[in-house]
Tab-separated table of C-alpha atoms in Angstrom:
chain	number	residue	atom	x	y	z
N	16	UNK	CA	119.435	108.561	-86.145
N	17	UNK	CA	120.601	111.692	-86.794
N	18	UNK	CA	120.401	113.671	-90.025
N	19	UNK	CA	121.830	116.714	-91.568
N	20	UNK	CA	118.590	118.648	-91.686
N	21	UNK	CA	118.550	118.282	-88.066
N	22	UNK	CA	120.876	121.251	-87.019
N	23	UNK	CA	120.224	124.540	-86.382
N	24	UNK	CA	122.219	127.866	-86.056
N	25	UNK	CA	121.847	128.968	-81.973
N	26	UNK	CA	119.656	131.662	-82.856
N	27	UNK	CA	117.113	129.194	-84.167
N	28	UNK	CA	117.177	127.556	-81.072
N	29	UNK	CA	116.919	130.156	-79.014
N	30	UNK	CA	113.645	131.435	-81.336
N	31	UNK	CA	112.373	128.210	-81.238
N	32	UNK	CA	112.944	126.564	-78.506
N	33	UNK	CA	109.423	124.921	-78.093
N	34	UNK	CA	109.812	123.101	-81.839
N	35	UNK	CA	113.110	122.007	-80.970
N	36	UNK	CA	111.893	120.619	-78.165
N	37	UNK	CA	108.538	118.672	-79.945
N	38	UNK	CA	111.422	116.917	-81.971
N	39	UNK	CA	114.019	116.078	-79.039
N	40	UNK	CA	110.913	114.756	-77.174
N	41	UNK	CA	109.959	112.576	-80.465
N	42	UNK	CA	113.421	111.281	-80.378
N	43	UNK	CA	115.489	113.454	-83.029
N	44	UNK	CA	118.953	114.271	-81.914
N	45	UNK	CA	119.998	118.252	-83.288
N	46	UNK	CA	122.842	119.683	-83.611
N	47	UNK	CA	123.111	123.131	-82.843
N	48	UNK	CA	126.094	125.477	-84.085
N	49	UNK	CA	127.906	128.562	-83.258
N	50	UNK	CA	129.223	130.730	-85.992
N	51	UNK	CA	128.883	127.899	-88.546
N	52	UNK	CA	130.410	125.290	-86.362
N	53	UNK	CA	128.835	122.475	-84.285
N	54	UNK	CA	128.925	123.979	-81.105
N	55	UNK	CA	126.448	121.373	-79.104
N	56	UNK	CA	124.078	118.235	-79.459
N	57	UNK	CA	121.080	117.783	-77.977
N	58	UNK	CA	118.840	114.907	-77.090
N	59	UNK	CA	116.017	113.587	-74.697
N	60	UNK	CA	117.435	112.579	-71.525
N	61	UNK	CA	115.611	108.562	-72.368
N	62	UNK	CA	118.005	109.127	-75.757
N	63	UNK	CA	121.290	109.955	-73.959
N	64	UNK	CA	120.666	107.412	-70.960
N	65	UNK	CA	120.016	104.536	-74.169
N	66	UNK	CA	123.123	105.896	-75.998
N	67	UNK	CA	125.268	105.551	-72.280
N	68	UNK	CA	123.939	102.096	-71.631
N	69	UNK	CA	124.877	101.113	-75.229
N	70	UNK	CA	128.080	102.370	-74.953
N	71	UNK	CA	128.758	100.436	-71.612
N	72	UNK	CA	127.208	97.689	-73.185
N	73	UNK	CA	130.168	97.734	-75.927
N	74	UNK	CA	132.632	98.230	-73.540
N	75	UNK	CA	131.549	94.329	-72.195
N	76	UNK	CA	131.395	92.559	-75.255
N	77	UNK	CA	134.651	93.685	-76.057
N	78	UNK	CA	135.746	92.973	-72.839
N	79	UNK	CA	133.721	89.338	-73.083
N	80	UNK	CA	135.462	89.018	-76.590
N	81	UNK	CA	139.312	89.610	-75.091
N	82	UNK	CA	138.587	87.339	-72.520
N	83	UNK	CA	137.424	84.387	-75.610
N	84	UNK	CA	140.551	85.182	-77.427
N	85	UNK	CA	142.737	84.784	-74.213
N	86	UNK	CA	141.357	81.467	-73.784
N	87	UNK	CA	139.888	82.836	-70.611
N	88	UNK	CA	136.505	80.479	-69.321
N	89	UNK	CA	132.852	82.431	-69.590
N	90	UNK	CA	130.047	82.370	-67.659
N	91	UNK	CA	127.425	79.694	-67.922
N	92	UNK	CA	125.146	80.591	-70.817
N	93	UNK	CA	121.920	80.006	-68.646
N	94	UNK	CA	123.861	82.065	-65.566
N	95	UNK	CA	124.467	85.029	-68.517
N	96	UNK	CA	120.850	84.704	-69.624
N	97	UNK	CA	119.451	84.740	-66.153
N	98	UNK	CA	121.735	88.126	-65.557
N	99	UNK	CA	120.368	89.942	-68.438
N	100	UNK	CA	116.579	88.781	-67.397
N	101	UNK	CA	117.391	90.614	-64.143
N	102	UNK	CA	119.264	93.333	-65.270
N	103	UNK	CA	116.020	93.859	-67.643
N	104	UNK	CA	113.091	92.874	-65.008
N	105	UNK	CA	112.547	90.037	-67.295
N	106	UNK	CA	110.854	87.422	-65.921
N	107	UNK	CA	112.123	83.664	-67.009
């Protein structure tokens, strides 16, 4: 989650870089800014690929949910279940 104590004027970063990075690697998202405005975010490349699969993740359960509305037939709930084991190296 990200919190307000959690950006930092450029400079900072740039004097600090090794801190900034302790945090990122721990998982904090920072914000750093430019002349008082948020200029950039920054994050562990484990955060942003979670935050992309989420997002893509979204995108199909609206999808999934059109497709309900629309009267539209789903997949089997043991074929969707078997999917998501594979997708996840699950092993049923």
């Amino acid at each position: 989650m990200h919190r307000t104590e959690d950006t930092y004027p450029l400079s900072h970063f740039r004097q600090h870089t090794g801190e900034h990075l302790e945090r990122i690697r721990d998982g904090r998202v920072e914000t750093i800014t430019q002349n008082g405005q948020a200029a950039m975010v920054v994050m562990s490349p484990e955060r942003y690929d979670f935050l992309i699969h989420s997002a893509e993740r979204g995108h199909l359960w609206r999808e999934a949910i059109r497709a309900y509305r629309a009267g539209e037939r789903g997949t089997e709930a043991r074929e969707a279940i078997g999917q998501v084991a594979d997708e996840l190296g699950v092993e049923l």
